[in-house]
Amino acid sequence: MKQLAILGSTGSIGKQALDVVSKHNDEYEVQLLTANDNWQELVRQARQFAPDAVVIANEAHYAALKDALADKPVKVYAGSDAINQCAAAKPVDIVLNAIVGFAGLTPTINAIKAGKVVALANKESLVVAGELVNRLVAMHNAAIIPVDSEHSAIFQCLSGEVGNEVEKIILTASGGPFRLTPAEQLARVTKDDALRHPVWSMGAKITIDSATMMNKGFEVIEAKWLFGVPVEDIEVVVHPQSLVHSMVQFADGAVKAQLGMPDMRIPIQYALSYPDRIPTDCERLDFTRHGTLTFERPDTDKFRNLGLAYEAMRRGGNIPCALNAANEVAVHAFLHDRIGFMAMSDLLEEVLAKTRHIASPTLEDYMETDRMTRIMTQELIR
Ligand code: NAD
Ligand code: MG
């Protein structure tokens, strides 16, 4: 039985991970579940999955959570430090990090330092501090298995190819809800428009990132650190059907692709079952019903964030960290109707132009860049 810590269990990825676990209770046992605010959902999950411990990051909910689970033998803790300590506990084999945003970085680092296998949904960990994270993985004999569907696809395409040169990674993108919206209309789209993703149902932050294509930019950076491929060799291709999850082209010109219905439970389960494949009841891809697969170049004039991610990566050091911080503030402001859709890219451009470059950041440098960038972005919004 593999012992799991699921960080961010009340979110979109967390809930789907628990769905996988519920169908394979002969394979997985839950040691730890954590959430930020939603203590009621955490209570329901704790009653169903009987973990050793639960942690609520927001300490204001500790008493309510503790009370609600008083009749159960589960340990109840609060605060970010408790998340890190419990995830590092001895019995845990795999830490699934499904926390959203910069808040996921420290849990990733601590799980790596504890030598765990990290099933990584929190792409921001690699966007912010990919170089540092990779160094720690090597040092502590840990491993990262991608959960993001594109990276799971690439990971699967690379299986059995050790030593073979990768010529190019082809990262597919759905194009989001505004693929066909004329550029001049984008300034007027609302958060409700942006939250209506054509393919995937996800948390609010990544849904907005998908609408701006920031998500794809972050995934280019994520791919660079996961697979050691320079960003110039990572090509983004818009594929609205979202059936080809990504591809790898090798030195001989051969291209391998991984396909399937768009269902996050498949890559989540693969990250947990790797290197084995175990059954699912997920819908199968019927090629006769999905007869047309189309591919097009992304419009980087319309979706400037994609270009900003490449630029941030070329500058390197702490710049992708600044991009991530500014983006989190911008998305939050957009979700609270404080700025418009296009203003998000304007803000990121301005912040990147003003950020002081640090070539080889330490963890403290990343923390400080994140903190200072948030302040700068807030001030620019005011
Ligand atoms: P979500 O908003 O639905 O869930 C986020 C989870 O993190 C919740 O359980 C929340 O309680 C917890 N959390 C939030 N802030 C926290 C904090 N400060 N401290 C501790 N816990 C905190 O998000 P999601 O859509 O499940 O995405 C999670 C991560 O997975 C993101 O990094 C996202 O980019 C990535 N991802 C998601 C999908 C998807 O289909 N949803 C696909 C690929 C990658
Ligand atoms: Mg993805």
Coordinates of C-alpha atoms and ligand atoms in Angstrom, one line a residue:
M1 CA 0.0 0.0 0.0
K2 CA 1.4 3.4 -1.0
Q3 CA 0.9 6.0 1.8
L4 CA -0.2 9.4 0.5
A5 CA -0.1 13.0 1.7
I6 CA -2.5 15.1 -0.4
L7 CA -1.8 18.8 0.0
G8 CA -4.7 21.0 -1.2
S9 CA -7.2 18.1 -1.0
T10 CA -10.2 20.4 -1.1
G11 CA -9.3 21.8 -4.5
S12 CA -10.0 20.6 -8.0
I13 CA -6.9 18.4 -8.3
G14 CA -7.2 17.3 -4.6
K15 CA -10.8 16.1 -5.0
Q16 CA -10.0 14.2 -8.2
A17 CA -7.1 12.6 -6.5
L18 CA -9.4 11.4 -3.7
D19 CA -11.7 10.0 -6.3
V20 CA -8.8 8.0 -7.7
V21 CA -7.9 6.8 -4.2
S22 CA -11.6 5.8 -3.5
K23 CA -11.5 3.5 -6.5
H24 CA -8.2 1.9 -5.5
N25 CA -8.3 1.5 -1.8
D26 CA -6.3 -1.7 -2.2
E27 CA -3.4 0.4 -3.6
Y28 CA -3.5 3.7 -1.6
E29 CA -3.9 4.8 2.0
V30 CA -4.3 8.5 2.9
Q31 CA -2.0 9.7 5.7
L32 CA -2.6 13.4 5.4
L33 CA -5.1 15.8 4.0
T34 CA -4.7 19.6 4.0
A35 CA -6.7 22.7 3.0
N36 CA -6.5 26.5 3.3
D37 CA -9.9 27.6 4.3
N38 CA -12.5 25.0 3.5
W39 CA -12.5 23.1 6.8
Q40 CA -16.1 21.8 6.2
E41 CA -14.9 19.8 3.1
L42 CA -11.8 18.7 5.0
V43 CA -14.1 17.3 7.7
R44 CA -16.1 15.3 5.1
Q45 CA -12.9 14.0 3.5
A46 CA -11.5 13.0 6.9
R47 CA -14.6 11.0 7.7
Q48 CA -14.5 9.2 4.4
F49 CA -10.7 8.5 4.1
A50 CA -9.7 8.3 7.8
P51 CA -6.2 9.9 7.5
D52 CA -3.7 9.9 10.3
A53 CA -3.8 13.8 10.3
V54 CA -5.5 16.8 8.8
V55 CA -4.1 20.3 8.6
I56 CA -5.9 23.6 8.0
A57 CA -3.5 26.3 6.8
N58 CA -5.7 29.1 8.0
E59 CA -5.4 28.9 11.8
A60 CA -8.7 30.8 12.3
H61 CA -10.6 27.5 11.4
Y62 CA -8.6 25.3 13.8
A63 CA -11.2 25.2 16.6
A64 CA -14.1 24.5 14.3
L65 CA -12.2 21.7 12.5
K66 CA -11.0 20.1 15.8
D67 CA -14.5 20.2 17.2
A68 CA -16.1 18.6 14.1
L69 CA -13.6 15.7 14.2
A70 CA -13.7 15.2 18.0
D71 CA -15.3 11.8 17.7
K72 CA -12.5 10.5 15.3
P73 CA -9.0 9.4 16.1
V74 CA -7.5 11.8 13.5
K75 CA -4.9 14.3 14.6
V76 CA -5.8 17.9 13.8
Y77 CA -3.3 20.7 13.2
A78 CA -3.2 24.2 11.8
G79 CA -0.7 26.5 10.0
S80 CA 1.7 26.1 7.1
D81 CA 4.5 24.7 9.3
A82 CA 2.3 21.8 10.3
I83 CA 1.6 21.0 6.6
N84 CA 5.4 20.7 6.0
Q85 CA 6.0 18.6 9.1
C86 CA 3.2 16.2 8.5
A87 CA 4.1 15.7 4.8
A88 CA 7.7 14.9 5.9
A89 CA 6.5 12.2 8.3
K90 CA 8.0 8.8 8.0
P91 CA 5.1 6.7 6.7
V92 CA 4.4 9.0 3.8
D93 CA 5.6 7.7 0.5
I94 CA 4.1 10.2 -2.0
V95 CA 3.3 13.8 -1.4
L96 CA 0.8 15.1 -4.0
N97 CA 1.2 18.9 -4.0
A98 CA -2.1 20.3 -5.3
I99 CA -1.8 23.7 -3.5
V100 CA -2.3 26.6 -5.8
G101 CA 0.3 29.4 -6.3
F102 CA 3.6 30.4 -4.6
A103 CA 2.2 28.9 -1.3
G104 CA 3.1 25.5 -2.8
L105 CA 6.8 26.2 -3.0
T106 CA 7.8 25.6 0.6
P107 CA 5.8 22.3 0.8
T108 CA 7.5 21.1 -2.4
I109 CA 11.0 21.9 -1.0
N110 CA 10.2 20.3 2.3
A111 CA 8.9 17.1 0.7
I112 CA 12.0 16.9 -1.4
K113 CA 14.3 17.4 1.6
A114 CA 12.4 14.5 3.3
G115 CA 13.3 12.4 0.3
K116 CA 9.7 11.8 -0.8
V117 CA 8.3 11.2 -4.2
V118 CA 6.5 14.4 -5.1
A119 CA 3.6 14.1 -7.4
L120 CA 3.6 17.8 -8.6
A121 CA 0.5 19.6 -9.6
N122 CA 1.8 22.9 -8.2
K123 CA 3.6 24.1 -11.3
E124 CA 4.4 27.4 -9.6
S125 CA 7.1 25.6 -7.5
L126 CA 9.0 25.1 -10.7
V127 CA 8.1 28.4 -12.3
V128 CA 9.4 30.3 -9.3
A129 CA 12.4 28.2 -8.3
G130 CA 13.0 25.4 -10.8
E131 CA 16.8 25.5 -10.6
L132 CA 16.8 25.3 -6.8
V133 CA 14.2 22.6 -6.7
N134 CA 16.1 20.5 -9.2
R135 CA 19.3 20.9 -7.2
L136 CA 17.5 19.7 -4.0
V137 CA 16.0 16.7 -5.8
A138 CA 19.4 15.5 -6.8
M139 CA 20.9 16.2 -3.4
H140 CA 18.2 14.4 -1.4
N141 CA 17.5 11.5 -3.8
A142 CA 13.9 12.6 -4.2
A143 CA 11.8 12.5 -7.4
I144 CA 9.2 14.6 -9.0
I145 CA 6.5 13.0 -11.1
P146 CA 4.4 15.5 -13.1
V147 CA 0.7 15.7 -12.6
D148 CA 0.0 18.5 -15.2
S149 CA -1.6 16.7 -18.2
E150 CA 0.9 18.1 -20.7
H151 CA 3.9 17.1 -18.6
S152 CA 2.5 13.8 -17.8
A153 CA 2.2 13.3 -21.5
I154 CA 5.8 14.3 -22.1
F155 CA 6.9 12.1 -19.2
Q156 CA 5.1 9.1 -20.8
C157 CA 6.6 9.9 -24.3
L158 CA 10.1 10.0 -22.8
S159 CA 9.7 6.6 -21.1
G160 CA 12.1 4.1 -22.6
E161 CA 14.1 6.9 -24.3
V162 CA 17.0 7.3 -21.8
G163 CA 20.0 8.7 -23.6
N164 CA 18.1 9.6 -26.8
E165 CA 18.3 13.2 -27.8
V166 CA 15.1 15.3 -27.7
E167 CA 15.0 17.7 -30.6
K168 CA 11.8 19.4 -29.5
I169 CA 8.9 19.3 -27.1
I170 CA 5.5 20.2 -28.6
L171 CA 3.3 21.5 -25.8
T172 CA -0.4 21.5 -26.7
A173 CA -2.8 24.2 -25.5
S174 CA -6.6 24.3 -25.7
G175 CA -6.4 28.0 -26.6
G176 CA -8.8 28.8 -23.8
P177 CA -12.2 30.6 -23.9
F178 CA -10.9 33.5 -26.1
R179 CA -9.2 31.7 -28.9
L180 CA -11.7 33.0 -31.4
T181 CA -12.4 36.4 -29.7
P182 CA -11.0 39.3 -31.7
A183 CA -8.2 41.1 -29.9
E184 CA -10.1 44.4 -29.8
Q185 CA -12.9 42.7 -27.8
L186 CA -10.6 41.3 -25.1
A187 CA -10.5 44.5 -23.1
R188 CA -14.2 44.1 -22.4
V189 CA -14.4 40.4 -21.4
T190 CA -15.6 39.8 -17.9
K191 CA -14.4 37.3 -15.3
D192 CA -17.5 35.2 -15.9
D193 CA -16.5 34.9 -19.6
A194 CA -12.9 34.1 -18.5
L195 CA -14.1 31.4 -16.0
R196 CA -15.9 29.5 -18.7
H197 CA -13.1 27.2 -19.9
P198 CA -14.1 25.2 -23.0
V199 CA -12.5 21.9 -21.9
W200 CA -11.3 21.7 -18.3
S201 CA -13.1 22.4 -15.0
M202 CA -10.4 23.7 -12.7
G203 CA -9.7 26.1 -9.8
A204 CA -10.3 29.8 -10.5
K205 CA -6.7 30.9 -10.7
I206 CA -5.5 28.4 -13.3
T207 CA -8.7 29.0 -15.2
I208 CA -7.9 32.7 -15.6
D209 CA -4.3 31.7 -16.4
S210 CA -5.6 29.5 -19.2
A211 CA -7.7 32.4 -20.6
T212 CA -4.6 34.7 -20.7
M213 CA -2.3 31.8 -21.8
M214 CA -0.1 32.6 -18.8
N215 CA -0.8 28.9 -17.9
K216 CA 0.9 27.8 -21.1
G217 CA 3.8 30.1 -20.5
F218 CA 4.2 28.7 -17.0
E219 CA 4.0 25.2 -18.5
V220 CA 6.9 26.0 -20.9
I221 CA 9.0 26.9 -17.9
E222 CA 7.8 23.8 -16.0
A223 CA 8.8 21.6 -19.0
K224 CA 12.2 23.2 -19.1
W225 CA 13.0 22.3 -15.5
L226 CA 11.3 18.9 -15.5
F227 CA 12.9 17.6 -18.7
G228 CA 16.1 19.7 -19.1
V229 CA 15.1 21.1 -22.5
P230 CA 15.9 24.7 -23.3
V231 CA 12.8 26.9 -23.8
E232 CA 13.8 27.6 -27.5
D233 CA 13.2 23.9 -28.1
I234 CA 9.7 24.0 -26.5
E235 CA 7.0 24.9 -29.0
V236 CA 3.4 25.7 -28.1
V237 CA 0.8 24.5 -30.5
V238 CA -2.9 25.3 -30.0
H239 CA -5.0 22.1 -30.3
P240 CA -8.6 23.0 -29.3
Q241 CA -9.9 19.4 -29.1
S242 CA -7.4 18.7 -26.2
L243 CA -7.0 15.1 -27.0
V244 CA -3.3 15.1 -27.8
H245 CA -1.9 16.1 -24.4
S246 CA 1.6 16.9 -25.7
M247 CA 4.4 15.4 -27.9
V248 CA 8.1 14.8 -28.1
Q249 CA 10.2 15.0 -31.3
F250 CA 13.4 13.0 -31.4
A251 CA 16.7 13.4 -33.3
D252 CA 15.5 11.1 -36.1
G253 CA 12.4 13.2 -36.7
A254 CA 10.1 10.7 -35.1
V255 CA 7.3 12.3 -32.9
K256 CA 5.7 10.5 -30.0
A257 CA 2.3 11.8 -28.7
Q258 CA 0.2 10.8 -25.7
L259 CA -3.6 11.0 -26.2
G260 CA -6.7 10.4 -24.2
M261 CA -9.9 12.1 -23.2
P262 CA -9.3 15.3 -21.2
D263 CA -9.7 13.9 -17.7
M264 CA -7.2 15.0 -15.0
R265 CA -7.8 11.7 -13.1
I266 CA -5.7 9.9 -15.6
P267 CA -2.5 11.9 -15.2
I268 CA -3.1 12.2 -11.4
Q269 CA -3.5 8.4 -11.1
Y270 CA -0.4 7.8 -13.3
A271 CA 1.7 10.0 -11.0
L272 CA 0.6 7.9 -8.1
S273 CA 0.8 4.5 -9.8
Y274 CA 4.0 5.1 -11.7
P275 CA 5.7 3.1 -13.1
D276 CA 2.6 0.8 -13.2
R277 CA -0.6 1.5 -15.0
I278 CA -3.7 0.5 -13.1
P279 CA -7.3 0.4 -14.4
T280 CA -9.7 3.4 -14.5
D281 CA -13.4 3.7 -15.5
C282 CA -12.6 7.0 -17.3
E283 CA -14.2 7.5 -20.7
R284 CA -12.2 6.0 -23.5
L285 CA -11.1 8.0 -26.6
D286 CA -13.2 6.9 -29.6
F287 CA -11.4 8.1 -32.7
T288 CA -14.4 7.6 -34.9
R289 CA -16.3 10.2 -32.7
H290 CA -13.4 12.6 -32.6
G291 CA -12.4 12.4 -36.3
T292 CA -10.7 15.8 -36.5
L293 CA -7.6 16.9 -34.7
T294 CA -6.5 20.4 -35.5
F295 CA -3.3 22.4 -34.7
E296 CA -2.6 26.1 -35.0
R297 CA 0.1 28.6 -34.0
P298 CA -0.8 30.6 -30.8
D299 CA -1.4 34.3 -31.3
T300 CA 1.3 35.9 -29.2
D301 CA 0.2 39.5 -30.1
K302 CA -3.2 38.8 -28.6
F303 CA -1.9 36.7 -25.7
R304 CA 1.2 38.6 -24.6
N305 CA 1.7 36.6 -21.4
L306 CA 3.0 33.6 -23.4
G307 CA 5.8 35.8 -24.8
L308 CA 6.4 37.2 -21.3
A309 CA 7.1 33.8 -20.0
Y310 CA 9.7 33.1 -22.6
E311 CA 11.3 36.5 -21.9
A312 CA 11.3 35.9 -18.2
M313 CA 13.0 32.5 -18.7
R314 CA 15.6 34.0 -21.0
R315 CA 16.5 36.6 -18.4
G316 CA 16.4 33.8 -15.8
G317 CA 17.4 34.0 -12.1
N318 CA 14.6 35.6 -10.0
I319 CA 12.6 37.0 -13.0
P320 CA 10.2 34.1 -13.5
C321 CA 9.6 34.3 -9.7
A322 CA 8.7 38.0 -10.2
L323 CA 6.4 37.1 -13.1
N324 CA 4.6 34.6 -11.0
A325 CA 4.1 37.0 -8.1
A326 CA 2.8 39.8 -10.3
N327 CA 0.5 37.4 -12.1
E328 CA -1.0 36.1 -8.8
V329 CA -1.7 39.7 -7.7
A330 CA -3.1 40.6 -11.2
V331 CA -5.3 37.5 -11.4
H332 CA -6.7 38.2 -7.9
A333 CA -7.5 41.8 -8.9
F334 CA -9.2 40.7 -12.1
L335 CA -11.3 38.1 -10.1
H336 CA -12.4 40.9 -7.8
D337 CA -13.3 43.2 -10.7
R338 CA -10.6 45.7 -9.9
I339 CA -8.8 45.5 -13.2
G340 CA -9.7 44.5 -16.7
F341 CA -8.5 41.5 -18.7
M342 CA -5.9 43.3 -20.8
A343 CA -4.6 45.2 -17.8
M344 CA -3.2 42.0 -16.4
S345 CA -0.6 41.8 -19.2
D346 CA 0.1 45.5 -18.9
L347 CA 0.9 45.1 -15.3
L348 CA 3.2 42.1 -15.8
E349 CA 5.2 44.0 -18.5
E350 CA 5.6 47.0 -16.2
V351 CA 6.7 44.8 -13.3
L352 CA 9.2 42.8 -15.3
A353 CA 10.7 46.1 -16.6
K354 CA 11.1 47.3 -13.0
T355 CA 12.4 44.1 -11.4
R356 CA 16.0 44.0 -10.2
H357 CA 17.7 40.9 -11.7
I358 CA 19.3 38.4 -9.4
A359 CA 21.3 35.9 -11.4
S360 CA 21.7 33.0 -8.9
P361 CA 18.9 33.5 -6.2
T362 CA 18.9 31.7 -2.9
L363 CA 15.6 30.6 -1.4
E364 CA 15.6 33.8 0.7
D365 CA 16.1 35.8 -2.6
Y366 CA 13.0 34.1 -4.1
M367 CA 11.0 34.8 -0.9
E368 CA 12.1 38.5 -1.0
T369 CA 11.4 38.8 -4.8
D370 CA 7.9 37.3 -4.3
R371 CA 7.2 39.7 -1.4
M372 CA 8.6 42.9 -3.1
T373 CA 6.9 42.1 -6.4
R374 CA 3.5 41.7 -4.7
I375 CA 3.9 45.1 -3.1
M376 CA 5.0 46.7 -6.4
T377 CA 2.1 45.2 -8.3
Q378 CA -0.4 46.2 -5.7
E379 CA 0.9 49.8 -5.9
L380 CA 0.6 49.8 -9.7
I381 CA -3.0 48.7 -9.4
R382 CA -3.9 51.5 -7.0
Ligands
NAD1 P1 -7.9 25.0 -6.4 O1 -8.0 26.4 -6.2 O2 -9.1 24.2 -6.9 O3 -7.4 24.2 -5.1 C1 -6.3 24.7 -4.4 C2 -6.0 24.0 -3.1 O4 -4.9 24.6 -2.4 C3 -7.2 24.0 -2.1 O5 -7.3 22.8 -1.5 C4 -6.8 25.1 -1.1 O6 -7.4 24.9 0.1 C5 -5.3 25.0 -1.1 N1 -4.6 26.2 -0.8 C6 -4.8 27.4 -1.4 N2 -4.0 28.4 -0.8 C7 -3.3 27.7 0.1 C8 -2.3 28.2 1.1 N3 -1.9 29.4 1.1 N4 -1.8 27.3 1.9 C9 -2.2 26.0 1.9 N5 -3.1 25.5 1.0 C10 -3.7 26.4 0.2 O7 -6.7 24.8 -7.5 P2 -6.5 23.6 -8.5 O8 -7.2 23.9 -9.8 O9 -6.8 22.2 -7.8 O10 -4.9 23.7 -8.8 C11 -4.0 23.3 -7.9 C12 -2.6 23.3 -8.6 O11 -2.6 22.3 -9.6 C13 -2.2 24.6 -9.2 O12 -0.9 24.9 -9.1 C14 -2.6 24.4 -10.7 O13 -1.8 25.2 -11.5 C15 -2.3 22.9 -10.8 N6 -3.0 22.3 -11.9 C16 -4.4 22.2 -11.8 C17 -5.1 21.5 -12.9 C18 -6.6 21.4 -12.8 O14 -7.2 20.7 -13.7 N7 -7.3 21.9 -11.8 C19 -4.4 21.0 -14.0 C20 -3.0 21.1 -14.0 C21 -2.3 21.7 -13.0
MG2 MG -1.7 21.7 -18.0

